[in-house]
Structure formats: structure tokens, C-alpha cells
PDB file of C-alpha atoms in Angstrom:
ATOM      1  CA  MET A  14     -11.937  20.037   3.716  1.00  0.00           C
ATOM      2  CA  GLN A  15     -10.777  22.737   5.993  1.00  0.00           C
ATOM      3  CA  ALA A  16     -11.651  26.233   6.508  1.00  0.00           C
ATOM      4  CA  ASN A  17      -8.409  26.959   4.979  1.00  0.00           C
ATOM      5  CA  GLY A  18      -9.243  24.904   1.752  1.00  0.00           C
ATOM      6  CA  LYS A  19      -6.578  22.058   2.669  1.00  0.00           C
ATOM      7  CA  LYS A  20      -7.903  18.857   2.414  1.00  0.00           C
ATOM      8  CA  ARG A  21      -8.232  16.726   5.862  1.00  0.00           C
ATOM      9  CA  PRO A  22      -5.402  14.008   6.089  1.00  0.00           C
ATOM     10  CA  THR A  23      -8.129  11.104   5.929  1.00  0.00           C
ATOM     11  CA  GLU A  24      -9.701  12.423   2.737  1.00  0.00           C
ATOM     12  CA  ARG A  25      -6.541  12.817   0.947  1.00  0.00           C
ATOM     13  CA  LEU A  26      -5.571   8.833   1.526  1.00  0.00           C
ATOM     14  CA  ARG A  27      -8.856   8.339   0.805  1.00  0.00           C
ATOM     15  CA  GLU A  28      -8.665  10.378  -2.735  1.00  0.00           C
ATOM     16  CA  LEU A  29      -5.057   8.269  -3.149  1.00  0.00           C
ATOM     17  CA  ARG A  30      -6.946   4.890  -2.009  1.00  0.00           C
ATOM     18  CA  VAL A  31      -4.573   4.564   0.740  1.00  0.00           C
ATOM     19  CA  ILE A  32      -6.044   2.209   3.536  1.00  0.00           C
ATOM     20  CA  LEU A  33      -3.869   2.234   6.825  1.00  0.00           C
ATOM     21  CA  PRO A  34      -3.421  -0.900   8.293  1.00  0.00           C
ATOM     22  CA  GLN A  35      -3.929  -2.207  11.256  1.00  0.00           C
ATOM     23  CA  PRO A  36      -1.506  -0.219  13.744  1.00  0.00           C
ATOM     24  CA  PRO A  37       1.189  -2.951  14.721  1.00  0.00           C
ATOM     25  CA  GLN A  38       2.151  -3.866  18.063  1.00  0.00           C
ATOM     26  CA  PRO A  39       5.860  -3.456  19.620  1.00  0.00           C
ATOM     27  CA  LEU A  40       7.654  -6.097  19.441  1.00  0.00           C
ATOM     28  CA  GLY A  41       9.654  -5.366  22.650  1.00  0.00           C
ATOM     29  CA  HIS A  42       8.955  -3.551  26.019  1.00  0.00           C
ATOM     30  CA  TYR A  43       8.282  -0.023  24.555  1.00  0.00           C
ATOM     31  CA  TYR A  44       6.178   1.922  23.265  1.00  0.00           C
ATOM     32  CA  ALA A  45       5.125   2.882  19.855  1.00  0.00           C
ATOM     33  CA  ALA A  46       3.976   6.159  20.639  1.00  0.00           C
ATOM     34  CA  VAL A  47       4.293   8.960  23.554  1.00  0.00           C
ATOM     35  CA  GLN A  48       2.154  12.277  23.595  1.00  0.00           C
ATOM     36  CA  THR A  49       3.930  14.799  25.664  1.00  0.00           C
ATOM     37  CA  GLY A  50       1.545  17.816  25.220  1.00  0.00           C
ATOM     38  CA  SER A  51       1.212  18.242  21.455  1.00  0.00           C
ATOM     39  CA  LEU A  52       4.006  16.995  20.489  1.00  0.00           C
ATOM     40  CA  LEU A  53       3.357  13.061  19.499  1.00  0.00           C
ATOM     41  CA  VAL A  54       6.392  11.164  19.393  1.00  0.00           C
ATOM     42  CA  LEU A  55       6.782   7.368  17.351  1.00  0.00           C
ATOM     43  CA  SER A  56       9.026   4.927  17.718  1.00  0.00           C
ATOM     44  CA  GLY A  57      10.823   3.542  14.875  1.00  0.00           C
ATOM     45  CA  MET A  58       8.802   1.766  12.861  1.00  0.00           C
ATOM     46  CA  LEU A  59       9.057  -1.564  10.500  1.00  0.00           C
ATOM     47  CA  PRO A  60       7.357  -3.052   7.655  1.00  0.00           C
ATOM     48  CA  LEU A  61       4.859  -5.588   9.559  1.00  0.00           C
ATOM     49  CA  LEU A  62       1.700  -6.935   8.440  1.00  0.00           C
ATOM     50  CA  ASN A  63       0.098  -9.029  11.218  1.00  0.00           C
ATOM     51  CA  GLY A  64       2.600  -8.653  13.737  1.00  0.00           C
ATOM     52  CA  ALA A  65       5.468 -10.582  11.209  1.00  0.00           C
ATOM     53  CA  PRO A  66       7.904  -8.606   9.049  1.00  0.00           C
ATOM     54  CA  VAL A  67       6.870  -8.602   5.740  1.00  0.00           C
ATOM     55  CA  VAL A  68      10.386  -8.329   4.096  1.00  0.00           C
ATOM     56  CA  VAL A  69      14.181  -9.027   6.509  1.00  0.00           C
ATOM     57  CA  GLY A  70      17.177  -8.761   4.794  1.00  0.00           C
ATOM     58  CA  ARG A  71      18.873  -6.017   2.756  1.00  0.00           C
ATOM     59  CA  VAL A  72      17.880  -3.986  -0.120  1.00  0.00           C
ATOM     60  CA  GLY A  73      20.008  -5.193  -3.105  1.00  0.00           C
ATOM     61  CA  ASP A  74      20.852  -8.750  -1.520  1.00  0.00           C
ATOM     62  CA  ARG A  75      17.505 -10.154  -0.994  1.00  0.00           C
ATOM     63  CA  ILE A  76      15.427  -7.457  -1.681  1.00  0.00           C
ATOM     64  CA  SER A  77      14.830  -5.688  -5.082  1.00  0.00           C
ATOM     65  CA  ILE A  78      14.653  -2.246  -5.121  1.00  0.00           C
ATOM     66  CA  ASP A  79      10.765  -1.959  -5.323  1.00  0.00           C
ATOM     67  CA  GLY A  80      10.576  -4.447  -2.133  1.00  0.00           C
ATOM     68  CA  GLY A  81      12.443  -2.123  -0.507  1.00  0.00           C
ATOM     69  CA  ARG A  82      10.062   0.764  -1.131  1.00  0.00           C
ATOM     70  CA  ALA A  83       6.853  -1.176  -0.913  1.00  0.00           C
ATOM     71  CA  ALA A  84       8.847  -2.128   2.575  1.00  0.00           C
ATOM     72  CA  ALA A  85       9.300   1.672   3.362  1.00  0.00           C
ATOM     73  CA  ARG A  86       6.131   2.377   1.793  1.00  0.00           C
ATOM     74  CA  LEU A  87       3.858  -0.053   4.734  1.00  0.00           C
ATOM     75  CA  ALA A  88       6.284   1.123   7.564  1.00  0.00           C
ATOM     76  CA  ALA A  89       5.326   5.074   6.780  1.00  0.00           C
ATOM     77  CA  LEU A  90       1.576   4.012   6.513  1.00  0.00           C
ATOM     78  CA  ASN A  91       2.104   2.255   9.926  1.00  0.00           C
ATOM     79  CA  ALA A  92       3.631   5.049  11.369  1.00  0.00           C
ATOM     80  CA  LEU A  93       0.036   7.129  10.148  1.00  0.00           C
ATOM     81  CA  ALA A  94      -2.101   3.642  11.634  1.00  0.00           C
ATOM     82  CA  VAL A  95      -0.142   4.506  14.899  1.00  0.00           C
ATOM     83  CA  ALA A  96      -0.784   8.069  15.070  1.00  0.00           C
ATOM     84  CA  GLU A  97      -4.209   7.862  14.476  1.00  0.00           C
ATOM     85  CA  ARG A  98      -5.051   5.208  17.008  1.00  0.00           C
ATOM     86  CA  THR A  99      -3.187   7.336  19.690  1.00  0.00           C
ATOM     87  CA  LEU A 100      -4.593  10.790  18.439  1.00  0.00           C
ATOM     88  CA  ARG A 101      -7.947   9.129  17.593  1.00  0.00           C
ATOM     89  CA  THR A 102      -7.653  10.947  14.549  1.00  0.00           C
ATOM     90  CA  LEU A 103      -5.377  12.455  12.144  1.00  0.00           C
ATOM     91  CA  HIS A 104      -6.689  15.597  11.797  1.00  0.00           C
ATOM     92  CA  GLN A 105      -4.379  16.663  15.099  1.00  0.00           C
ATOM     93  CA  ILE A 106      -1.863  16.705  13.110  1.00  0.00           C
ATOM     94  CA  ARG A 107      -0.462  19.829  12.236  1.00  0.00           C
ATOM     95  CA  ARG A 108       3.390  19.601  11.485  1.00  0.00           C
ATOM     96  CA  VAL A 109       5.596  17.014  10.898  1.00  0.00           C
ATOM     97  CA  VAL A 110       8.791  18.294  13.118  1.00  0.00           C
ATOM     98  CA  ARG A 111      10.920  14.747  12.320  1.00  0.00           C
ATOM     99  CA  ALA A 112      11.225  11.775  10.125  1.00  0.00           C
ATOM    100  CA  THR A 113      14.149   9.013   9.972  1.00  0.00           C
ATOM    101  CA  VAL A 114      14.278   6.517   7.416  1.00  0.00           C
ATOM    102  CA  SER A 115      16.678   3.747   7.441  1.00  0.00           C
ATOM    103  CA  VAL A 116      17.448   1.079   4.899  1.00  0.00           C
ATOM    104  CA  THR A 117      19.932  -1.433   4.773  1.00  0.00           C
ATOM    105  CA  THR A 118      21.518  -1.999   1.410  1.00  0.00           C
ATOM    106  CA  SER A 119      24.019  -4.322  -0.074  1.00  0.00           C
ATOM    107  CA  ALA A 120      26.181  -1.792  -1.294  1.00  0.00           C
TER     108      ALA A 120
END
């Protein structure tokens, strides 16, 4: 626990029994994360596991709502894993300035 009484991110993840996956490698010629000063910018994250997409398609067609939720969760965990690899710890994250989520649906 930090001096301000808040739990550290890794403590909270452990409490929730969340294990971060291995950070995915970029699928193209770009950086997964770039740090400039105290700002860390992450590229778009996909639901990749072991370098391959877990799901491909649209929610409502080939992917159920629960499958879409699981894919979004995996993409978010991948973002945390990339941040941890880049910063060497999640404890340095003080604020999330922007988070954008895109989900392709059949509707």
C-alpha cells in the first residue's frame, strides 16, 4: 500500500486474481509504446494471445457479446502488459489521460 492509503496496481491485480499476459509484439512496423517525458503513449491494442488474434469478426455475427467482452478485456490486459514492460512497473502510472475502445459489431 502506498503512503496515501491507495493500493499499488500490482497489489490490486493480485487481489482480483488477474494475471497479465505476455506483452504482444506489434504486428507491423510501429512501436507498441512510446515514452516522451512523463507521458506514455500506447498504440491500439488487439486481443492477441501468443502473437495471434483470439477472435476475428464482428460482435453479433461470429462473436457473441460475452466473446466480445472477453476480447476487450484481453486487449486491456495487453495494454497493461505493454505499459509494464515499457515502464518496468505499473507503479509509475499516475493517471490515464485517454482510453479509446473500438468494437466492430453487426448492428
